[in-house]
mmCIF file of N, CA, C and O in Angstrom:
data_model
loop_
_atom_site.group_PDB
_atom_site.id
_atom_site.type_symbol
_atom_site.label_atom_id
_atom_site.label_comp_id
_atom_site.label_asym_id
_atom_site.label_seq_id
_atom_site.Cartn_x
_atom_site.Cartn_y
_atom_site.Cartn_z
ATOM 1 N N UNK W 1 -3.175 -22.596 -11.447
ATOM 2 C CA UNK W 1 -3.830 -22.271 -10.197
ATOM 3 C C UNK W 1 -5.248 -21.788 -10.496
ATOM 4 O O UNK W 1 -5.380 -21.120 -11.522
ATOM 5 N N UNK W 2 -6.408 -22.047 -9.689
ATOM 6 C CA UNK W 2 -7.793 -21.774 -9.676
ATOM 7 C C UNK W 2 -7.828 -20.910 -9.003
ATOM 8 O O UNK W 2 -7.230 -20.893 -7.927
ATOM 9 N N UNK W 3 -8.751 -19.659 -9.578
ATOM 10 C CA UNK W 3 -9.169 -18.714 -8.606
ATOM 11 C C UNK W 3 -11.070 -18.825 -8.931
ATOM 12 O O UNK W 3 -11.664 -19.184 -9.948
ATOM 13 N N UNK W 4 -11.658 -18.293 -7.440
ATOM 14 C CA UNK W 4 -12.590 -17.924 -7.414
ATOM 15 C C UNK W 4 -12.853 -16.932 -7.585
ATOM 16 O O UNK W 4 -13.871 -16.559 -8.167
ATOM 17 N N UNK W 5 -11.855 -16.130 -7.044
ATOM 18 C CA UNK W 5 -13.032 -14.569 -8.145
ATOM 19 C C UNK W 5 -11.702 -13.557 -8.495
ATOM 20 O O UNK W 5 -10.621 -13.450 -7.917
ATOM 21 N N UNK W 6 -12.107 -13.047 -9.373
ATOM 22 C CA UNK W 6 -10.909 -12.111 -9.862
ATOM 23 C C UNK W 6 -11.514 -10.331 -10.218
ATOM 24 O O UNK W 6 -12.349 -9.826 -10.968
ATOM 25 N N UNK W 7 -10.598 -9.877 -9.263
ATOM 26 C CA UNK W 7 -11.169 -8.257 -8.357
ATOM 27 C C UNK W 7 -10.473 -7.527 -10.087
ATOM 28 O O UNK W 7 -9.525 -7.838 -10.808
ATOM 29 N N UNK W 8 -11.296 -6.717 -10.136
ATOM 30 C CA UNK W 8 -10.758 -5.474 -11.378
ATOM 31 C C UNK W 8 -11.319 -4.354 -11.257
ATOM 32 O O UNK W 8 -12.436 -4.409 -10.742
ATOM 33 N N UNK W 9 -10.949 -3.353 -11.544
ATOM 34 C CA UNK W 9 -11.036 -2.358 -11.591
ATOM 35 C C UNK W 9 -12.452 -1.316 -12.005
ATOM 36 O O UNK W 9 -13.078 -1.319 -13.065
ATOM 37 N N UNK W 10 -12.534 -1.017 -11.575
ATOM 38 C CA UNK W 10 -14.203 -0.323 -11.943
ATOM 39 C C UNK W 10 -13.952 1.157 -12.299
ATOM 40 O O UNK W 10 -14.954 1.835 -12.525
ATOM 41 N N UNK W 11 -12.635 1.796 -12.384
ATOM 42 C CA UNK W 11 -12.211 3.128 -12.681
ATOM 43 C C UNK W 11 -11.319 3.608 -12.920
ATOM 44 O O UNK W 11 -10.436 3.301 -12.118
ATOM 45 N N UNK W 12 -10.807 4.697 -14.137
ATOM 46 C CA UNK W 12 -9.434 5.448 -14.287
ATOM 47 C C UNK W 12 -9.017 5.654 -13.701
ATOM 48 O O UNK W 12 -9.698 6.380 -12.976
ATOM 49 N N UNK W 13 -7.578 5.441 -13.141
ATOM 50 C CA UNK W 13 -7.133 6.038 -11.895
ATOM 51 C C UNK W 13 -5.816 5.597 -11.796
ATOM 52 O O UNK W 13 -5.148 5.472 -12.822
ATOM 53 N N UNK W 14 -5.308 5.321 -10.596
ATOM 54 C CA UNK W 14 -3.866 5.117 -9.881
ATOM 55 C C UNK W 14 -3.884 4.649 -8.999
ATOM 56 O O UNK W 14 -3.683 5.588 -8.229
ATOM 57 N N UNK W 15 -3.989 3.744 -8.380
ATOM 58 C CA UNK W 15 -3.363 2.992 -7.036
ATOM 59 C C UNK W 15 -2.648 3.893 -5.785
ATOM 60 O O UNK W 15 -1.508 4.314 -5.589
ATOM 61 N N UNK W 16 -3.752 3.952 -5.151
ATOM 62 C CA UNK W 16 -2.913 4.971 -4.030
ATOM 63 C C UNK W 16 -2.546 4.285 -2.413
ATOM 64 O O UNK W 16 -2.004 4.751 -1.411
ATOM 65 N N UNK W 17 -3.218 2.789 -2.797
ATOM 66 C CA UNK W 17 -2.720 1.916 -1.575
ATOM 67 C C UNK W 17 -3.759 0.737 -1.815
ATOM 68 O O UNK W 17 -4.849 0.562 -2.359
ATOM 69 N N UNK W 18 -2.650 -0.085 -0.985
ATOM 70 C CA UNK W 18 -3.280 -1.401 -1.033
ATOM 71 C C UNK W 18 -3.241 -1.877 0.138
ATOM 72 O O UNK W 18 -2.084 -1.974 0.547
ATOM 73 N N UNK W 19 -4.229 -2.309 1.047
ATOM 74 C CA UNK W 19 -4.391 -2.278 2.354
ATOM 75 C C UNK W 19 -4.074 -4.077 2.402
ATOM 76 O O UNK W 19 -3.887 -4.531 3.531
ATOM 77 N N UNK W 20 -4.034 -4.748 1.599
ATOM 78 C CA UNK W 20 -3.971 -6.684 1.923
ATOM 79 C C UNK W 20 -2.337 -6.832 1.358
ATOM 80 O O UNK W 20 -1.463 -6.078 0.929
ATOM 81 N N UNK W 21 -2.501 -8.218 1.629
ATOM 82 C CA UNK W 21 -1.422 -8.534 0.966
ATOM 83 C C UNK W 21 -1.127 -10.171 0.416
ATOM 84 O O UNK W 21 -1.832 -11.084 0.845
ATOM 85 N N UNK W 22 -0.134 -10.400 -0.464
ATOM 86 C CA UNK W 22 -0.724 -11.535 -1.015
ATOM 87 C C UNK W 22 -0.919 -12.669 0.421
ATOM 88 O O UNK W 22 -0.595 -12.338 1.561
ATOM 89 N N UNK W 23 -1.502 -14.007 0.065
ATOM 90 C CA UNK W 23 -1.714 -14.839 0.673
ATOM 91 C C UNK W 23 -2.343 -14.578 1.979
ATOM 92 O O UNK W 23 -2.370 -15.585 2.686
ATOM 93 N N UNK W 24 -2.968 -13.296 2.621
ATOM 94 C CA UNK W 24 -3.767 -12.765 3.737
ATOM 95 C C UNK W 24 -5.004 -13.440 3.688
ATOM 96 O O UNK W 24 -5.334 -14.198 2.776
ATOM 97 N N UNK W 25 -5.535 -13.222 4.456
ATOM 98 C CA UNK W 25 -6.879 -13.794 4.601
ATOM 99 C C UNK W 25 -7.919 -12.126 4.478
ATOM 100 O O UNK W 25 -7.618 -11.166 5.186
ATOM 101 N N UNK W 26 -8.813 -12.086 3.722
ATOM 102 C CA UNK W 26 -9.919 -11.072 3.676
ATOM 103 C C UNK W 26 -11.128 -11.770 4.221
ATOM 104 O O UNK W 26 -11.369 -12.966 4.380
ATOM 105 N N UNK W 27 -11.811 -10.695 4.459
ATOM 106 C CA UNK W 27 -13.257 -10.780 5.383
ATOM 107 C C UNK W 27 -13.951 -9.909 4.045
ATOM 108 O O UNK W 27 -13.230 -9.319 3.240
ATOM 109 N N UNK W 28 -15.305 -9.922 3.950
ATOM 110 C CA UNK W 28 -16.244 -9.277 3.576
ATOM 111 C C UNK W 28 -16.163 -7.573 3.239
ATOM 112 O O UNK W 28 -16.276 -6.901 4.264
ATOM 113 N N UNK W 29 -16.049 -7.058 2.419
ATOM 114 C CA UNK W 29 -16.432 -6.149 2.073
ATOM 115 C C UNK W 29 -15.041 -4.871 3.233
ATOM 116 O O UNK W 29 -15.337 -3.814 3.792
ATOM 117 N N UNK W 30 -14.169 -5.307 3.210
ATOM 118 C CA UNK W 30 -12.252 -5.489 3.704
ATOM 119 C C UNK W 30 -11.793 -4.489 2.328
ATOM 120 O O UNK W 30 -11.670 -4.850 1.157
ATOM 121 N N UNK W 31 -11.609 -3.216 2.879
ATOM 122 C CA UNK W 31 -10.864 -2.523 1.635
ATOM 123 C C UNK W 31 -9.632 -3.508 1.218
ATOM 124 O O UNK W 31 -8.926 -4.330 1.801
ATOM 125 N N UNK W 32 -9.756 -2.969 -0.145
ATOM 126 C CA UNK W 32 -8.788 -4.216 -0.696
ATOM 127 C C UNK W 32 -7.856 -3.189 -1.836
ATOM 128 O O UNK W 32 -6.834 -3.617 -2.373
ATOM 129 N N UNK W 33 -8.369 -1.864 -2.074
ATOM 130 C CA UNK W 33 -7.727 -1.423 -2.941
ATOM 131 C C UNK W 33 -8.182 0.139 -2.495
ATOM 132 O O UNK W 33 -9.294 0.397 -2.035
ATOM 133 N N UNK W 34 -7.304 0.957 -2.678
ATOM 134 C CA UNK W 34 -8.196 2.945 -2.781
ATOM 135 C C UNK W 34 -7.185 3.236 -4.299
ATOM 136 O O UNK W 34 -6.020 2.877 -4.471
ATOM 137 N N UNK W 35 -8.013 3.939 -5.194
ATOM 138 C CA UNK W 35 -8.062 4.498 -6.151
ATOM 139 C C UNK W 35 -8.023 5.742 -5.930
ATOM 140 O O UNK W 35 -8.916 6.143 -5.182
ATOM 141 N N UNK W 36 -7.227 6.588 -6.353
ATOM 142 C CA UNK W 36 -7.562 7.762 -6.869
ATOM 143 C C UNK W 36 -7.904 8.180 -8.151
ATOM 144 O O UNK W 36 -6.985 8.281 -8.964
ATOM 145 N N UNK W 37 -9.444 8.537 -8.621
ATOM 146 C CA UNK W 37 -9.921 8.734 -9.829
ATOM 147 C C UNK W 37 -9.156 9.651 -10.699
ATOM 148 O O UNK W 37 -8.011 9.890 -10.315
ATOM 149 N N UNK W 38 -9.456 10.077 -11.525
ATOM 150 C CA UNK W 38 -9.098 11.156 -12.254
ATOM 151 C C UNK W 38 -9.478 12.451 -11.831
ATOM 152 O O UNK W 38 -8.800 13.461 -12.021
ATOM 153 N N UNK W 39 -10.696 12.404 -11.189
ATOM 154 C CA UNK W 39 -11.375 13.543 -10.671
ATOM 155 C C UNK W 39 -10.728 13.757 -9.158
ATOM 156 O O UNK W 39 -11.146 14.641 -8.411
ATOM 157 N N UNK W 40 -9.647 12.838 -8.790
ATOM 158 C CA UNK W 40 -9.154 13.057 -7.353
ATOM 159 C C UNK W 40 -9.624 12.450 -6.280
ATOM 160 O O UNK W 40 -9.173 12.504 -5.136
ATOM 161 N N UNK W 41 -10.835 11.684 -6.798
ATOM 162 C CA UNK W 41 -11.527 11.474 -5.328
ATOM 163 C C UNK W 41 -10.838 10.197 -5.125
ATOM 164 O O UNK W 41 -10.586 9.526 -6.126
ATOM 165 N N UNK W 42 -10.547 9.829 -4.128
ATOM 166 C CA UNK W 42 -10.416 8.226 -3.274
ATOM 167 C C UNK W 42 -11.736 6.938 -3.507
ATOM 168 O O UNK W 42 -12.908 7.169 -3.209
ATOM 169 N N UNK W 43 -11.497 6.265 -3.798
ATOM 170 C CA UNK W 43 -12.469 5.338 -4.029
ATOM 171 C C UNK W 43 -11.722 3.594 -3.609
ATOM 172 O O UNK W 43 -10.660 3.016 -3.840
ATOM 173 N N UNK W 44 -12.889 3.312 -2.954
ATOM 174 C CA UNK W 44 -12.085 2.307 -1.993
ATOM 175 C C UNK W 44 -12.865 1.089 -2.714
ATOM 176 O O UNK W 44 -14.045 0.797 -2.519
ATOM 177 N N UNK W 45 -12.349 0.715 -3.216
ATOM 178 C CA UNK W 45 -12.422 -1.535 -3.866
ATOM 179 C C UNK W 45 -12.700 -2.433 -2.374
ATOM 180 O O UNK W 45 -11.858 -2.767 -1.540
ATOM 181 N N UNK W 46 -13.671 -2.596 -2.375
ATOM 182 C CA UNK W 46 -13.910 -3.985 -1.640
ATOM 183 C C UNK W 46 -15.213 -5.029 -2.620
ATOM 184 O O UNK W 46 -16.074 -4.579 -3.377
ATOM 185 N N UNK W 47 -14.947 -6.518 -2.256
ATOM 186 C CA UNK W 47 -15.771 -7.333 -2.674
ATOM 187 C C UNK W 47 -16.601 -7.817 -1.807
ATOM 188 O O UNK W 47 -16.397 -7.201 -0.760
ATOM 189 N N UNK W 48 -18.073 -9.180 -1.548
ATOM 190 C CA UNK W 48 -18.593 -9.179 -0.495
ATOM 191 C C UNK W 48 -18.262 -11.060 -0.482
ATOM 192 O O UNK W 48 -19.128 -11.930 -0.578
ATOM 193 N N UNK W 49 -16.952 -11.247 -0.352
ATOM 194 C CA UNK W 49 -16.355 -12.568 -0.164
ATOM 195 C C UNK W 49 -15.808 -12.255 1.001
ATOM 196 O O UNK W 49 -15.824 -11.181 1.603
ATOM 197 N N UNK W 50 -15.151 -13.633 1.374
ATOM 198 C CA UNK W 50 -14.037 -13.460 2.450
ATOM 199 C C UNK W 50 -13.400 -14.437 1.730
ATOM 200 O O UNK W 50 -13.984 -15.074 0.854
ATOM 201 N N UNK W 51 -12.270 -14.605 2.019
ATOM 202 C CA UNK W 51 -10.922 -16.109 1.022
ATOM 203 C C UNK W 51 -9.636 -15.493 1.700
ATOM 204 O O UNK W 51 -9.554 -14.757 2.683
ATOM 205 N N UNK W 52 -8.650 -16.018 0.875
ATOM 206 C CA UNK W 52 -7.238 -15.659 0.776
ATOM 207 C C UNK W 52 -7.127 -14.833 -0.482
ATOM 208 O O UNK W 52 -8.035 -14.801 -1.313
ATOM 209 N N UNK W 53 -6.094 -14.222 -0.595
ATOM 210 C CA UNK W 53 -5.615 -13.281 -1.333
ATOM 211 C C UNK W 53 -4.591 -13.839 -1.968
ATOM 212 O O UNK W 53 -3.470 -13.725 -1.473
ATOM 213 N N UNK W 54 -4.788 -14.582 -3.237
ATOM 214 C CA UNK W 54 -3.810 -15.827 -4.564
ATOM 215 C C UNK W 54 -3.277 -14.424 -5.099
ATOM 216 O O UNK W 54 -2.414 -14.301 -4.230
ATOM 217 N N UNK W 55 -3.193 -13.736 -5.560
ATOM 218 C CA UNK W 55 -2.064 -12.752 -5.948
ATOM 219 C C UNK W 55 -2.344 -10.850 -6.251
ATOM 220 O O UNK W 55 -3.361 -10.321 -6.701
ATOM 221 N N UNK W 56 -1.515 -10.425 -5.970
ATOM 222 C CA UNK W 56 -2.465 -8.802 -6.134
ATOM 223 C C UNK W 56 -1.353 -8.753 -7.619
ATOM 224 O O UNK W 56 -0.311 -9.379 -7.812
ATOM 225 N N UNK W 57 -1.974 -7.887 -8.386
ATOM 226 C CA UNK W 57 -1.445 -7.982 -9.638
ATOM 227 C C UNK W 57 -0.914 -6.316 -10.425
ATOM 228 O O UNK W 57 -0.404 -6.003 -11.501
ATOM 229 N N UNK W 58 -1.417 -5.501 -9.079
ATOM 230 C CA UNK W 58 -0.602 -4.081 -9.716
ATOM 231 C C UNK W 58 0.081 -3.570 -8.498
ATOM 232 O O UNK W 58 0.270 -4.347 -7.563
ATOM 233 N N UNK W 59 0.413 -2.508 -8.438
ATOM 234 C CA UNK W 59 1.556 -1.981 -7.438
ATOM 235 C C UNK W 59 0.864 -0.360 -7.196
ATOM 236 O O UNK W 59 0.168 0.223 -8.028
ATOM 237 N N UNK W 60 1.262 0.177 -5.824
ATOM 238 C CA UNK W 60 0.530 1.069 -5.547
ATOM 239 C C UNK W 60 1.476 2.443 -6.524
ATOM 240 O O UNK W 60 2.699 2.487 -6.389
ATOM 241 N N UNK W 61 0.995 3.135 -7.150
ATOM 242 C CA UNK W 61 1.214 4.420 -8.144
ATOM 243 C C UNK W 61 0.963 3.888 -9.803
ATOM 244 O O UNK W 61 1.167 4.505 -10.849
ATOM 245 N N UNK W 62 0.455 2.533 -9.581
ATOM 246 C CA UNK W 62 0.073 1.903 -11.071
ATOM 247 C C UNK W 62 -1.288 2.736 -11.450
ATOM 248 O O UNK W 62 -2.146 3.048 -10.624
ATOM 249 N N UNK W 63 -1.333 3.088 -13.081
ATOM 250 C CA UNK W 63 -2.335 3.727 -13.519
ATOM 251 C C UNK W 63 -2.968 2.367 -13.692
ATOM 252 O O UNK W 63 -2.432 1.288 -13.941
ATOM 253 N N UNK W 64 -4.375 2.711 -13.481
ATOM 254 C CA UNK W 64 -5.503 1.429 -13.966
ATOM 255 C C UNK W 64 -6.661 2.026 -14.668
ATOM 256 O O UNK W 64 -6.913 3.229 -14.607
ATOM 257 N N UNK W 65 -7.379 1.147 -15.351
ATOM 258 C CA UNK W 65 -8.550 1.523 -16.410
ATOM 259 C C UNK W 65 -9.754 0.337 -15.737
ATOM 260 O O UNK W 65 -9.646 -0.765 -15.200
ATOM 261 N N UNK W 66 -10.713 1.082 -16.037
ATOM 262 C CA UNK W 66 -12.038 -0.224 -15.931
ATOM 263 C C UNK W 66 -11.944 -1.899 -16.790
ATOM 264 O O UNK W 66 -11.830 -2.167 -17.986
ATOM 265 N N UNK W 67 -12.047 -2.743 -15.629
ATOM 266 C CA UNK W 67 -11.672 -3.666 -15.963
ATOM 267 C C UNK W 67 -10.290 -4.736 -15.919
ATOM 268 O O UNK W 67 -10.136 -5.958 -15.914
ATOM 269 N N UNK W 68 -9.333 -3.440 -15.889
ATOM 270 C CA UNK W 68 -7.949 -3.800 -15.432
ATOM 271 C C UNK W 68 -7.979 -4.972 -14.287
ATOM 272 O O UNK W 68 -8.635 -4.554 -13.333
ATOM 273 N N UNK W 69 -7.493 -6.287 -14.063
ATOM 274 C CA UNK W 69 -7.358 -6.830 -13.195
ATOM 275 C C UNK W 69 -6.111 -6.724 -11.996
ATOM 276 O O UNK W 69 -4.889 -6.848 -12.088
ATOM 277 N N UNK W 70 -6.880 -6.480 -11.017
ATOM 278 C CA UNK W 70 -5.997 -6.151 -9.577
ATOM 279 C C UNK W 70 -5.647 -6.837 -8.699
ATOM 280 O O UNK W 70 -4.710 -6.515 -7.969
ATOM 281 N N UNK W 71 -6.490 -8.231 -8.530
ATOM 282 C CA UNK W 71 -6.132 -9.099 -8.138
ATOM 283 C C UNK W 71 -7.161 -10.408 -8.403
ATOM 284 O O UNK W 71 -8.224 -10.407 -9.025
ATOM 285 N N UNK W 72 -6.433 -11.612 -7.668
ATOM 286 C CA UNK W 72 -6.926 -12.863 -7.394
ATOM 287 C C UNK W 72 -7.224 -13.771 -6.089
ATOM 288 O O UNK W 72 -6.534 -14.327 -5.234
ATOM 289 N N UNK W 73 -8.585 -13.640 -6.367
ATOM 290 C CA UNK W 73 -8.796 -14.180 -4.539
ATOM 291 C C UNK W 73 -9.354 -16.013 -4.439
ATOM 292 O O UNK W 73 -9.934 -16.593 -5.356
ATOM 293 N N UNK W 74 -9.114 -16.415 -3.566
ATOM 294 C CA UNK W 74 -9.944 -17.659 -3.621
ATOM 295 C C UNK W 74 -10.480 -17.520 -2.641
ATOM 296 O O UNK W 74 -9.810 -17.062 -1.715
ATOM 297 N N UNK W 75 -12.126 -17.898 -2.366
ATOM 298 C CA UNK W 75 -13.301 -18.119 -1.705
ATOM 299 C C UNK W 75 -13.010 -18.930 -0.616
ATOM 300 O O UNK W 75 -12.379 -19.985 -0.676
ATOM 301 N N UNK W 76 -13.516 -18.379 0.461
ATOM 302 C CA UNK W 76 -13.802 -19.283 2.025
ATOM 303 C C UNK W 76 -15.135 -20.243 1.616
ATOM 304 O O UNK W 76 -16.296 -20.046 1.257
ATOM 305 N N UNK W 77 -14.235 -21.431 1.897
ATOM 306 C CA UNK W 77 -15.596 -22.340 1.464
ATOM 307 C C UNK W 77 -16.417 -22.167 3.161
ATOM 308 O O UNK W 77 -17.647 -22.137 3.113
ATOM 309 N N UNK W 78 -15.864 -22.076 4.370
ATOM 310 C CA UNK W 78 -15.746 -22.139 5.565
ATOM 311 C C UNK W 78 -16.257 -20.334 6.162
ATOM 312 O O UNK W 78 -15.527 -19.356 6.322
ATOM 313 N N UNK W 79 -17.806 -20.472 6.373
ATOM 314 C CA UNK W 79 -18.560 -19.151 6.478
ATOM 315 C C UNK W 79 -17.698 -18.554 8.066
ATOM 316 O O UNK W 79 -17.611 -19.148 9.140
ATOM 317 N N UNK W 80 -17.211 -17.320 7.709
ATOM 318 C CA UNK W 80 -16.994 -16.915 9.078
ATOM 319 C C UNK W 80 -17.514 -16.369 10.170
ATOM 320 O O UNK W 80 -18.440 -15.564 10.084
ATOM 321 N N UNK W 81 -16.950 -16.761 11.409
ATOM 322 C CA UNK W 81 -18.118 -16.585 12.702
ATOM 323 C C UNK W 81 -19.925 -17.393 12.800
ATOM 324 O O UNK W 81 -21.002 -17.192 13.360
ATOM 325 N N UNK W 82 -19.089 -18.650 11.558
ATOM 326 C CA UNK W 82 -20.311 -19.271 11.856
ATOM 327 C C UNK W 82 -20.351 -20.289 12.590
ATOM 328 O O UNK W 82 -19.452 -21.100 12.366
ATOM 329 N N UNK W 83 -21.556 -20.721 13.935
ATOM 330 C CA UNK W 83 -21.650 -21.680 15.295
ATOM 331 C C UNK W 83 -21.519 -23.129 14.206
ATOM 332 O O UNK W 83 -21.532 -24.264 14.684
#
């Protein structure tokens, strides 16, 4: 399977929810993940695509590291809300 872009992790932390789900459709900049850092704070994952959602790849209370991959999206070739 081809993916267009593959979402990872940008911080130590834990998975404290995952707002998509596989095969959904995302919009633009669509929380897609909240982190809780090490330092506690919430930190919310979004990308500036819209696609489907090809597979989420951790589970919410999963520890993650920078870089860790979280999921797999494929690209709207088809711009949305466009005349």
């Amino acid at each position: 399977m081809e993916y267009d872009e593959i979402v990872t992790s940008p911080y130590h932390g834990k998975i404290k929810a995952i707002p998509i789900q596989e095969d959904s459709l995302i919009t633009e900049w669509e929380p897609l993940f909240i982190i809780q850092s090490l330092e506690g704070e919430n930190k919310t994952i979004a990308i500036g695509i819209s696609g489907r959602v090809q597979s989420i790849e951790v589970q919410e209370g999963d520890e993650v590291i920078p870089g860790m991959v979280l999921a797999y999206l494929r690209e709207d070739s088809i711009l949305i809300g466009a005349d």
